Amino acid sequence: MEIKVVKPIRYNSRISSVIILLTLLTLFALGIGGCARNNTGIRVIPLSNRSVLALSPDDVVEVMRRAGFSDRQVLEFGTDLRNGLAESGAVQIKIGKKVEAVFAIKLSESNCVYISTRLRGNFIYDVDSGWVGKQ
């Protein structure tokens, strides 16, 4: 009985080694470019609060626009804001290491969202009637 030994395939050619190396570098560059493009540095952090409220999409757009967020940021992070307020009752939005805005729900006679921003000040949004003390 004869035993056959399988030999590993070896690339002795310099051209094939260069092609494999270039392919790996290209895939690596594409992977890094894809990760960097989606990283905006914005984080939506839920905070604990006693009151919770699920906002409508229109309310989310209204409070985020007033707080100074762009349409793209509203589209990208509005769902996280809504879910955080519905589950935890308060949300902190950070860009890098700076806290840009804090949104908190307070339920009393009216359902209100209290908004405090770093650049635009403080606001109160009544879910039923709109802005409180609108200027």
mmCIF file of N, CA and C in Angstrom:
data_model
loop_
_atom_site.group_PDB
_atom_site.id
_atom_site.type_symbol
_atom_site.label_atom_id
_atom_site.label_comp_id
_atom_site.label_asym_id
_atom_site.label_seq_id
_atom_site.Cartn_x
_atom_site.Cartn_y
_atom_site.Cartn_z
ATOM 1 N N MET A 1 0.834 -1.154 0.000
ATOM 2 C CA MET A 1 0.000 0.000 0.000
ATOM 3 C C MET A 1 0.902 1.248 0.000
ATOM 4 N N GLU A 2 0.559 2.152 -0.887
ATOM 5 C CA GLU A 2 1.354 3.340 -1.079
ATOM 6 C C GLU A 2 0.687 4.543 -0.417
ATOM 7 N N ILE A 3 1.446 5.349 0.308
ATOM 8 C CA ILE A 3 0.917 6.544 0.975
ATOM 9 C C ILE A 3 1.368 7.765 0.188
ATOM 10 N N LYS A 4 0.375 8.596 -0.164
ATOM 11 C CA LYS A 4 0.688 9.814 -0.886
ATOM 12 C C LYS A 4 0.692 10.987 0.091
ATOM 13 N N VAL A 5 1.695 11.786 -0.015
ATOM 14 C CA VAL A 5 1.823 12.955 0.848
ATOM 15 C C VAL A 5 1.377 14.183 0.046
ATOM 16 N N VAL A 6 0.474 14.960 0.656
ATOM 17 C CA VAL A 6 -0.003 16.175 0.012
ATOM 18 C C VAL A 6 0.933 17.312 0.398
ATOM 19 N N LYS A 7 1.462 17.964 -0.599
ATOM 20 C CA LYS A 7 2.381 19.070 -0.357
ATOM 21 C C LYS A 7 1.597 20.385 -0.355
ATOM 22 N N PRO A 8 1.951 21.296 0.553
ATOM 23 C CA PRO A 8 1.272 22.594 0.556
ATOM 24 C C PRO A 8 1.626 23.388 -0.703
ATOM 25 N N ILE A 9 0.692 24.211 -1.106
ATOM 26 C CA ILE A 9 0.917 25.060 -2.276
ATOM 27 C C ILE A 9 1.761 26.244 -1.844
ATOM 28 N N ARG A 10 2.807 26.487 -2.558
ATOM 29 C CA ARG A 10 3.687 27.607 -2.249
ATOM 30 C C ARG A 10 3.724 28.545 -3.439
ATOM 31 N N TYR A 11 3.732 29.813 -3.134
ATOM 32 C CA TYR A 11 3.847 30.823 -4.160
ATOM 33 C C TYR A 11 5.307 31.255 -4.232
ATOM 34 N N ASN A 12 5.944 30.850 -5.265
ATOM 35 C CA ASN A 12 7.346 31.202 -5.427
ATOM 36 C C ASN A 12 7.506 32.470 -6.254
ATOM 37 N N SER A 13 6.425 32.870 -6.868
ATOM 38 C CA SER A 13 6.506 34.025 -7.742
ATOM 39 C C SER A 13 6.400 35.317 -6.934
ATOM 40 N N ARG A 14 7.220 36.285 -7.268
ATOM 41 C CA ARG A 14 7.144 37.587 -6.612
ATOM 42 C C ARG A 14 5.891 38.330 -7.025
ATOM 43 N N ILE A 15 5.438 38.124 -8.241
ATOM 44 C CA ILE A 15 4.258 38.824 -8.736
ATOM 45 C C ILE A 15 3.030 38.413 -7.941
ATOM 46 N N SER A 16 2.866 37.129 -7.683
ATOM 47 C CA SER A 16 1.684 36.690 -6.935
ATOM 48 C C SER A 16 1.731 37.197 -5.493
ATOM 49 N N SER A 17 2.906 37.295 -4.899
ATOM 50 C CA SER A 17 3.025 37.835 -3.542
ATOM 51 C C SER A 17 2.634 39.313 -3.516
ATOM 52 N N VAL A 18 3.056 40.043 -4.523
ATOM 53 C CA VAL A 18 2.722 41.458 -4.597
ATOM 54 C C VAL A 18 1.220 41.641 -4.795
ATOM 55 N N ILE A 19 0.613 40.813 -5.626
ATOM 56 C CA ILE A 19 -0.832 40.896 -5.869
ATOM 57 C C ILE A 19 -1.604 40.613 -4.582
ATOM 58 N N ILE A 20 -1.197 39.599 -3.850
ATOM 59 C CA ILE A 20 -1.878 39.268 -2.588
ATOM 60 C C ILE A 20 -1.714 40.412 -1.593
ATOM 61 N N LEU A 21 -0.512 40.966 -1.498
ATOM 62 C CA LEU A 21 -0.273 42.080 -0.578
ATOM 63 C C LEU A 21 -1.103 43.300 -0.952
ATOM 64 N N LEU A 22 -1.162 43.630 -2.240
ATOM 65 C CA LEU A 22 -1.975 44.773 -2.672
ATOM 66 C C LEU A 22 -3.461 44.548 -2.412
ATOM 67 N N THR A 23 -3.930 43.326 -2.612
ATOM 68 C CA THR A 23 -5.337 43.009 -2.338
ATOM 69 C C THR A 23 -5.649 43.199 -0.859
ATOM 70 N N LEU A 24 -4.778 42.711 0.010
ATOM 71 C CA LEU A 24 -4.997 42.867 1.452
ATOM 72 C C LEU A 24 -4.948 44.331 1.869
ATOM 73 N N LEU A 25 -4.023 45.097 1.335
ATOM 74 C CA LEU A 25 -3.950 46.519 1.667
ATOM 75 C C LEU A 25 -5.180 47.284 1.179
ATOM 76 N N THR A 26 -5.681 46.920 0.005
ATOM 77 C CA THR A 26 -6.887 47.562 -0.514
ATOM 78 C C THR A 26 -8.083 47.264 0.375
ATOM 79 N N LEU A 27 -8.248 46.006 0.767
ATOM 80 C CA LEU A 27 -9.362 45.644 1.653
ATOM 81 C C LEU A 27 -9.239 46.344 3.002
ATOM 82 N N PHE A 28 -8.043 46.447 3.516
ATOM 83 C CA PHE A 28 -7.814 47.134 4.776
ATOM 84 C C PHE A 28 -8.173 48.615 4.672
ATOM 85 N N ALA A 29 -7.739 49.261 3.587
ATOM 86 C CA ALA A 29 -8.038 50.689 3.384
ATOM 87 C C ALA A 29 -9.537 50.925 3.235
ATOM 88 N N LEU A 30 -10.216 50.047 2.515
ATOM 89 C CA LEU A 30 -11.665 50.191 2.363
ATOM 90 C C LEU A 30 -12.383 49.994 3.691
ATOM 91 N N GLY A 31 -11.914 49.079 4.495
ATOM 92 C CA GLY A 31 -12.514 48.840 5.813
ATOM 93 C C GLY A 31 -12.344 50.025 6.732
ATOM 94 N N ILE A 32 -11.168 50.622 6.749
ATOM 95 C CA ILE A 32 -10.931 51.800 7.594
ATOM 96 C C ILE A 32 -11.735 52.986 7.091
ATOM 97 N N GLY A 33 -11.799 53.180 5.795
ATOM 98 C CA GLY A 33 -12.575 54.297 5.245
ATOM 99 C C GLY A 33 -14.044 54.173 5.569
ATOM 100 N N GLY A 34 -14.587 52.964 5.546
ATOM 101 C CA GLY A 34 -15.994 52.748 5.875
ATOM 102 C C GLY A 34 -16.290 53.026 7.332
ATOM 103 N N CYS A 35 -15.382 52.681 8.215
ATOM 104 C CA CYS A 35 -15.583 52.932 9.644
ATOM 105 C C CYS A 35 -15.469 54.413 9.967
ATOM 106 N N ALA A 36 -14.528 55.081 9.353
ATOM 107 C CA ALA A 36 -14.317 56.490 9.659
ATOM 108 C C ALA A 36 -15.448 57.357 9.129
ATOM 109 N N ARG A 37 -16.055 56.970 8.042
ATOM 110 C CA ARG A 37 -17.110 57.776 7.435
ATOM 111 C C ARG A 37 -18.346 57.820 8.329
ATOM 112 N N ASN A 38 -18.659 56.734 9.022
ATOM 113 C CA ASN A 38 -19.880 56.688 9.827
ATOM 114 C C ASN A 38 -19.676 57.188 11.255
ATOM 115 N N ASN A 39 -18.463 57.475 11.645
ATOM 116 C CA ASN A 39 -18.185 57.909 12.999
ATOM 117 C C ASN A 39 -18.314 59.427 13.084
ATOM 118 N N THR A 40 -19.393 59.899 13.696
ATOM 119 C CA THR A 40 -19.622 61.339 13.789
ATOM 120 C C THR A 40 -19.216 61.901 15.145
ATOM 121 N N GLY A 41 -18.930 61.054 16.101
ATOM 122 C CA GLY A 41 -18.540 61.522 17.416
ATOM 123 C C GLY A 41 -19.708 61.892 18.303
ATOM 124 N N ILE A 42 -20.937 61.698 17.823
ATOM 125 C CA ILE A 42 -22.118 62.022 18.622
ATOM 126 C C ILE A 42 -22.591 60.762 19.336
ATOM 127 N N ARG A 43 -22.841 60.919 20.635
ATOM 128 C CA ARG A 43 -23.360 59.794 21.419
ATOM 129 C C ARG A 43 -24.643 60.220 22.124
ATOM 130 N N VAL A 44 -25.636 59.349 22.085
ATOM 131 C CA VAL A 44 -26.900 59.572 22.776
ATOM 132 C C VAL A 44 -26.894 58.645 23.986
ATOM 133 N N ILE A 45 -26.874 59.235 25.175
ATOM 134 C CA ILE A 45 -26.726 58.464 26.410
ATOM 135 C C ILE A 45 -28.000 58.589 27.238
ATOM 136 N N PRO A 46 -28.730 57.488 27.445
ATOM 137 C CA PRO A 46 -29.928 57.531 28.299
ATOM 138 C C PRO A 46 -29.547 57.782 29.763
ATOM 139 N N LEU A 47 -30.360 58.578 30.445
ATOM 140 C CA LEU A 47 -30.193 58.860 31.870
ATOM 141 C C LEU A 47 -31.465 58.457 32.588
ATOM 142 N N SER A 48 -31.336 58.099 33.847
ATOM 143 C CA SER A 48 -32.532 57.668 34.570
ATOM 144 C C SER A 48 -33.365 58.872 35.008
ATOM 145 N N ASN A 49 -34.672 58.681 34.949
ATOM 146 C CA ASN A 49 -35.631 59.714 35.313
ATOM 147 C C ASN A 49 -36.910 58.994 35.723
ATOM 148 N N ARG A 50 -37.694 59.590 36.581
ATOM 149 C CA ARG A 50 -38.938 58.942 37.023
ATOM 150 C C ARG A 50 -40.030 58.981 35.973
ATOM 151 N N SER A 51 -40.061 60.016 35.177
ATOM 152 C CA SER A 51 -41.106 60.168 34.157
ATOM 153 C C SER A 51 -40.575 59.729 32.802
ATOM 154 N N VAL A 52 -41.396 58.990 32.078
ATOM 155 C CA VAL A 52 -41.050 58.582 30.715
ATOM 156 C C VAL A 52 -42.199 58.947 29.789
ATOM 157 N N LEU A 53 -41.876 59.178 28.511
ATOM 158 C CA LEU A 53 -42.890 59.553 27.535
ATOM 159 C C LEU A 53 -42.378 59.232 26.142
ATOM 160 N N ALA A 54 -43.233 58.613 25.340
ATOM 161 C CA ALA A 54 -42.884 58.328 23.951
ATOM 162 C C ALA A 54 -43.333 59.513 23.095
ATOM 163 N N LEU A 55 -42.383 60.205 22.512
ATOM 164 C CA LEU A 55 -42.694 61.358 21.670
ATOM 165 C C LEU A 55 -43.074 60.911 20.261
ATOM 166 N N SER A 56 -43.871 61.716 19.597
ATOM 167 C CA SER A 56 -44.183 61.461 18.196
ATOM 168 C C SER A 56 -42.979 61.888 17.354
ATOM 169 N N PRO A 57 -42.891 61.401 16.123
ATOM 170 C CA PRO A 57 -41.782 61.833 15.254
ATOM 171 C C PRO A 57 -41.732 63.351 15.060
ATOM 172 N N ASP A 58 -42.898 63.990 14.952
ATOM 173 C CA ASP A 58 -42.937 65.448 14.798
ATOM 174 C C ASP A 58 -42.365 66.156 16.025
ATOM 175 N N ASP A 59 -42.679 65.627 17.207
ATOM 176 C CA ASP A 59 -42.154 66.222 18.439
ATOM 177 C C ASP A 59 -40.631 66.069 18.518
ATOM 178 N N VAL A 60 -40.125 64.909 18.099
ATOM 179 C CA VAL A 60 -38.681 64.680 18.120
ATOM 180 C C VAL A 60 -37.973 65.682 17.206
ATOM 181 N N VAL A 61 -38.513 65.864 16.007
ATOM 182 C CA VAL A 61 -37.927 66.826 15.065
ATOM 183 C C VAL A 61 -37.983 68.233 15.653
ATOM 184 N N GLU A 62 -39.090 68.591 16.237
ATOM 185 C CA GLU A 62 -39.272 69.936 16.804
ATOM 186 C C GLU A 62 -38.249 70.224 17.901
ATOM 187 N N VAL A 63 -38.080 69.310 18.856
ATOM 188 C CA VAL A 63 -37.173 69.581 19.975
ATOM 189 C C VAL A 63 -35.711 69.517 19.540
ATOM 190 N N MET A 64 -35.380 68.622 18.630
ATOM 191 C CA MET A 64 -33.984 68.541 18.194
ATOM 192 C C MET A 64 -33.583 69.743 17.337
ATOM 193 N N ARG A 65 -34.500 70.202 16.488
ATOM 194 C CA ARG A 65 -34.193 71.388 15.663
ATOM 195 C C ARG A 65 -34.022 72.613 16.554
ATOM 196 N N ARG A 66 -34.881 72.775 17.555
ATOM 197 C CA ARG A 66 -34.775 73.924 18.463
ATOM 198 C C ARG A 66 -33.486 73.864 19.279
ATOM 199 N N ALA A 67 -33.029 72.646 19.566
ATOM 200 C CA ALA A 67 -31.791 72.488 20.333
ATOM 201 C C ALA A 67 -30.545 72.719 19.468
ATOM 202 N N GLY A 68 -30.744 72.892 18.158
ATOM 203 C CA GLY A 68 -29.621 73.241 17.304
ATOM 204 C C GLY A 68 -29.046 72.111 16.478
ATOM 205 N N PHE A 69 -29.727 70.991 16.402
ATOM 206 C CA PHE A 69 -29.226 69.871 15.612
ATOM 207 C C PHE A 69 -29.661 70.010 14.158
ATOM 208 N N SER A 70 -28.802 69.576 13.255
ATOM 209 C CA SER A 70 -29.097 69.664 11.818
ATOM 210 C C SER A 70 -30.112 68.595 11.425
ATOM 211 N N ASP A 71 -30.668 68.752 10.219
ATOM 212 C CA ASP A 71 -31.628 67.757 9.729
ATOM 213 C C ASP A 71 -30.999 66.374 9.661
ATOM 214 N N ARG A 72 -29.744 66.304 9.252
ATOM 215 C CA ARG A 72 -29.064 65.008 9.159
ATOM 216 C C ARG A 72 -28.899 64.384 10.541
ATOM 217 N N GLN A 73 -28.539 65.199 11.533
ATOM 218 C CA GLN A 73 -28.392 64.699 12.895
ATOM 219 C C GLN A 73 -29.737 64.259 13.470
ATOM 220 N N VAL A 74 -30.795 64.985 13.137
ATOM 221 C CA VAL A 74 -32.135 64.588 13.584
ATOM 222 C C VAL A 74 -32.489 63.223 12.989
ATOM 223 N N LEU A 75 -32.207 63.060 11.718
ATOM 224 C CA LEU A 75 -32.503 61.790 11.050
ATOM 225 C C LEU A 75 -31.683 60.651 11.640
ATOM 226 N N GLU A 76 -30.420 60.919 11.929
ATOM 227 C CA GLU A 76 -29.528 59.872 12.411
ATOM 228 C C GLU A 76 -29.733 59.527 13.880
ATOM 229 N N PHE A 77 -30.024 60.525 14.724
ATOM 230 C CA PHE A 77 -30.077 60.295 16.167
ATOM 231 C C PHE A 77 -31.454 60.505 16.792
ATOM 232 N N GLY A 78 -32.445 60.878 15.997
ATOM 233 C CA GLY A 78 -33.782 61.108 16.526
ATOM 234 C C GLY A 78 -34.408 59.870 17.133
ATOM 235 N N THR A 79 -34.190 58.729 16.499
ATOM 236 C CA THR A 79 -34.743 57.473 17.026
ATOM 237 C C THR A 79 -34.135 57.137 18.377
ATOM 238 N N ASP A 80 -32.817 57.353 18.511
ATOM 239 C CA ASP A 80 -32.159 57.091 19.796
ATOM 240 C C ASP A 80 -32.686 58.028 20.883
ATOM 241 N N LEU A 81 -32.925 59.282 20.523
ATOM 242 C CA LEU A 81 -33.486 60.239 21.488
ATOM 243 C C LEU A 81 -34.879 59.800 21.922
ATOM 244 N N ARG A 82 -35.725 59.468 20.954
ATOM 245 C CA ARG A 82 -37.095 59.043 21.262
ATOM 246 C C ARG A 82 -37.095 57.799 22.148
ATOM 247 N N ASN A 83 -36.282 56.797 21.786
ATOM 248 C CA ASN A 83 -36.230 55.559 22.566
ATOM 249 C C ASN A 83 -35.686 55.809 23.965
ATOM 250 N N GLY A 84 -34.695 56.671 24.082
ATOM 251 C CA GLY A 84 -34.149 56.981 25.402
ATOM 252 C C GLY A 84 -35.160 57.668 26.303
ATOM 253 N N LEU A 85 -35.927 58.607 25.744
ATOM 254 C CA LEU A 85 -36.955 59.284 26.541
ATOM 255 C C LEU A 85 -38.103 58.345 26.893
ATOM 256 N N ALA A 86 -38.429 57.430 25.981
ATOM 257 C CA ALA A 86 -39.526 56.486 26.235
ATOM 258 C C ALA A 86 -39.140 55.420 27.258
ATOM 259 N N GLU A 87 -37.859 55.051 27.292
ATOM 260 C CA GLU A 87 -37.430 53.977 28.193
ATOM 261 C C GLU A 87 -36.821 54.489 29.498
ATOM 262 N N SER A 88 -36.064 55.591 29.431
ATOM 263 C CA SER A 88 -35.351 56.081 30.612
ATOM 264 C C SER A 88 -35.882 57.404 31.139
ATOM 265 N N GLY A 89 -36.472 58.214 30.268
ATOM 266 C CA GLY A 89 -37.037 59.485 30.701
ATOM 267 C C GLY A 89 -36.135 60.682 30.511
ATOM 268 N N ALA A 90 -34.845 60.450 30.281
ATOM 269 C CA ALA A 90 -33.915 61.553 30.041
ATOM 270 C C ALA A 90 -32.790 61.063 29.148
ATOM 271 N N VAL A 91 -32.230 61.996 28.374
ATOM 272 C CA VAL A 91 -31.163 61.655 27.433
ATOM 273 C C VAL A 91 -30.148 62.785 27.421
ATOM 274 N N GLN A 92 -28.887 62.402 27.385
ATOM 275 C CA GLN A 92 -27.791 63.349 27.257
ATOM 276 C C GLN A 92 -27.149 63.119 25.887
ATOM 277 N N ILE A 93 -26.926 64.186 25.138
ATOM 278 C CA ILE A 93 -26.275 64.064 23.834
ATOM 279 C C ILE A 93 -24.907 64.707 23.934
ATOM 280 N N LYS A 94 -23.879 63.900 23.653
ATOM 281 C CA LYS A 94 -22.496 64.372 23.720
ATOM 282 C C LYS A 94 -21.899 64.375 22.324
ATOM 283 N N ILE A 95 -21.126 65.409 22.038
ATOM 284 C CA ILE A 95 -20.318 65.451 20.827
ATOM 285 C C ILE A 95 -18.875 65.516 21.311
ATOM 286 N N GLY A 96 -18.166 64.434 21.082
ATOM 287 C CA GLY A 96 -16.820 64.316 21.641
ATOM 288 C C GLY A 96 -16.936 64.195 23.148
ATOM 289 N N LYS A 97 -16.250 65.081 23.862
ATOM 290 C CA LYS A 97 -16.304 65.060 25.333
ATOM 291 C C LYS A 97 -17.274 66.088 25.902
ATOM 292 N N LYS A 98 -17.869 66.921 25.034
ATOM 293 C CA LYS A 98 -18.753 67.990 25.502
ATOM 294 C C LYS A 98 -20.215 67.554 25.474
ATOM 295 N N VAL A 99 -20.932 67.893 26.530
ATOM 296 C CA VAL A 99 -22.375 67.656 26.585
ATOM 297 C C VAL A 99 -23.041 68.794 25.813
ATOM 298 N N GLU A 100 -23.688 68.460 24.714
ATOM 299 C CA GLU A 100 -24.341 69.468 23.879
ATOM 300 C C GLU A 100 -25.762 69.753 24.337
ATOM 301 N N ALA A 101 -26.471 68.715 24.789
ATOM 302 C CA ALA A 101 -27.867 68.917 25.187
ATOM 303 C C ALA A 101 -28.304 67.818 26.149
ATOM 304 N N VAL A 102 -29.249 68.188 27.002
ATOM 305 C CA VAL A 102 -29.906 67.227 27.886
ATOM 306 C C VAL A 102 -31.407 67.397 27.689
ATOM 307 N N PHE A 103 -32.099 66.291 27.456
ATOM 308 C CA PHE A 103 -33.549 66.273 27.289
ATOM 309 C C PHE A 103 -34.117 65.447 28.445
ATOM 310 N N ALA A 104 -35.137 65.981 29.117
ATOM 311 C CA ALA A 104 -35.740 65.259 30.239
ATOM 312 C C ALA A 104 -37.258 65.429 30.199
ATOM 313 N N ILE A 105 -37.957 64.361 30.535
ATOM 314 C CA ILE A 105 -39.423 64.351 30.572
ATOM 315 C C ILE A 105 -39.882 64.701 31.978
ATOM 316 N N LYS A 106 -40.929 65.541 32.076
ATOM 317 C CA LYS A 106 -41.585 65.804 33.359
ATOM 318 C C LYS A 106 -43.087 65.749 33.122
ATOM 319 N N LEU A 107 -43.718 64.805 33.788
ATOM 320 C CA LEU A 107 -45.165 64.655 33.662
ATOM 321 C C LEU A 107 -45.824 65.320 34.859
ATOM 322 N N SER A 108 -46.704 66.234 34.595
ATOM 323 C CA SER A 108 -47.506 66.883 35.636
ATOM 324 C C SER A 108 -48.883 67.079 35.028
ATOM 325 N N GLU A 109 -49.446 68.274 35.114
ATOM 326 C CA GLU A 109 -50.717 68.516 34.442
ATOM 327 C C GLU A 109 -50.560 68.434 32.927
ATOM 328 N N SER A 110 -49.354 68.732 32.459
ATOM 329 C CA SER A 110 -49.070 68.623 31.025
ATOM 330 C C SER A 110 -47.792 67.800 30.842
ATOM 331 N N ASN A 111 -47.670 67.207 29.679
ATOM 332 C CA ASN A 111 -46.500 66.394 29.359
ATOM 333 C C ASN A 111 -45.448 67.299 28.729
ATOM 334 N N CYS A 112 -44.349 67.510 29.438
ATOM 335 C CA CYS A 112 -43.339 68.451 28.966
ATOM 336 C C CYS A 112 -41.985 67.780 28.796
ATOM 337 N N VAL A 113 -41.236 68.308 27.835
ATOM 338 C CA VAL A 113 -39.842 67.935 27.644
ATOM 339 C C VAL A 113 -39.015 69.161 28.012
ATOM 340 N N TYR A 114 -38.150 69.014 28.991
ATOM 341 C CA TYR A 114 -37.245 70.083 29.386
ATOM 342 C C TYR A 114 -35.943 69.884 28.630
ATOM 343 N N ILE A 115 -35.485 70.931 27.953
ATOM 344 C CA ILE A 115 -34.300 70.856 27.115
ATOM 345 C C ILE A 115 -33.302 71.885 27.609
ATOM 346 N N SER A 116 -32.081 71.447 27.829
ATOM 347 C CA SER A 116 -31.002 72.350 28.202
ATOM 348 C C SER A 116 -29.852 72.107 27.226
ATOM 349 N N THR A 117 -29.429 73.176 26.530
ATOM 350 C CA THR A 117 -28.366 73.035 25.537
ATOM 351 C C THR A 117 -27.168 73.885 25.923
ATOM 352 N N ARG A 118 -26.025 73.493 25.425
ATOM 353 C CA ARG A 118 -24.791 74.218 25.719
ATOM 354 C C ARG A 118 -24.763 75.579 25.039
ATOM 355 N N LEU A 119 -25.256 75.656 23.810
ATOM 356 C CA LEU A 119 -25.135 76.893 23.037
ATOM 357 C C LEU A 119 -26.418 77.710 22.936
ATOM 358 N N ARG A 120 -27.576 77.071 23.053
ATOM 359 C CA ARG A 120 -28.829 77.781 22.799
ATOM 360 C C ARG A 120 -29.681 78.048 24.038
ATOM 361 N N GLY A 121 -29.280 77.579 25.178
ATOM 362 C CA GLY A 121 -30.028 77.862 26.394
ATOM 363 C C GLY A 121 -30.997 76.761 26.785
ATOM 364 N N ASN A 122 -32.032 77.150 27.541
ATOM 365 C CA ASN A 122 -33.005 76.200 28.090
ATOM 366 C C ASN A 122 -34.382 76.449 27.487
ATOM 367 N N PHE A 123 -35.120 75.362 27.247
ATOM 368 C CA PHE A 123 -36.448 75.449 26.651
ATOM 369 C C PHE A 123 -37.357 74.418 27.303
ATOM 370 N N ILE A 124 -38.642 74.695 27.227
ATOM 371 C CA ILE A 124 -39.655 73.734 27.676
ATOM 372 C C ILE A 124 -40.615 73.520 26.518
ATOM 373 N N TYR A 125 -40.812 72.233 26.168
ATOM 374 C CA TYR A 125 -41.725 71.899 25.080
ATOM 375 C C TYR A 125 -42.883 71.092 25.648
ATOM 376 N N ASP A 126 -44.086 71.630 25.524
ATOM 377 C CA ASP A 126 -45.301 70.929 25.938
ATOM 378 C C ASP A 126 -45.767 70.082 24.756
ATOM 379 N N VAL A 127 -45.857 68.791 24.983
ATOM 380 C CA VAL A 127 -46.206 67.865 23.902
ATOM 381 C C VAL A 127 -47.608 68.150 23.359
ATOM 382 N N ASP A 128 -48.500 68.618 24.205
ATOM 383 C CA ASP A 128 -49.870 68.863 23.796
ATOM 384 C C ASP A 128 -50.071 70.212 23.097
ATOM 385 N N SER A 129 -49.336 71.251 23.551
ATOM 386 C CA SER A 129 -49.611 72.594 23.028
ATOM 387 C C SER A 129 -48.423 73.278 22.360
ATOM 388 N N GLY A 130 -47.252 72.698 22.409
ATOM 389 C CA GLY A 130 -46.098 73.330 21.765
ATOM 390 C C GLY A 130 -45.176 73.998 22.761
ATOM 391 N N TRP A 131 -44.422 74.993 22.297
ATOM 392 C CA TRP A 131 -43.411 75.633 23.126
ATOM 393 C C TRP A 131 -44.033 76.482 24.228
ATOM 394 N N VAL A 132 -43.454 76.367 25.425
ATOM 395 C CA VAL A 132 -43.880 77.162 26.572
ATOM 396 C C VAL A 132 -43.035 78.430 26.575
ATOM 397 N N GLY A 133 -43.703 79.596 26.629
ATOM 398 C CA GLY A 133 -42.980 80.872 26.633
ATOM 399 C C GLY A 133 -42.220 81.110 25.339
ATOM 400 N N LYS A 134 -42.822 80.751 24.213
ATOM 401 C CA LYS A 134 -42.167 80.912 22.920
ATOM 402 C C LYS A 134 -41.886 82.389 22.646
ATOM 403 N N GLN A 135 -40.653 82.631 22.159
ATOM 404 C CA GLN A 135 -40.243 84.003 21.917
ATOM 405 C C GLN A 135 -40.377 84.358 20.473
#
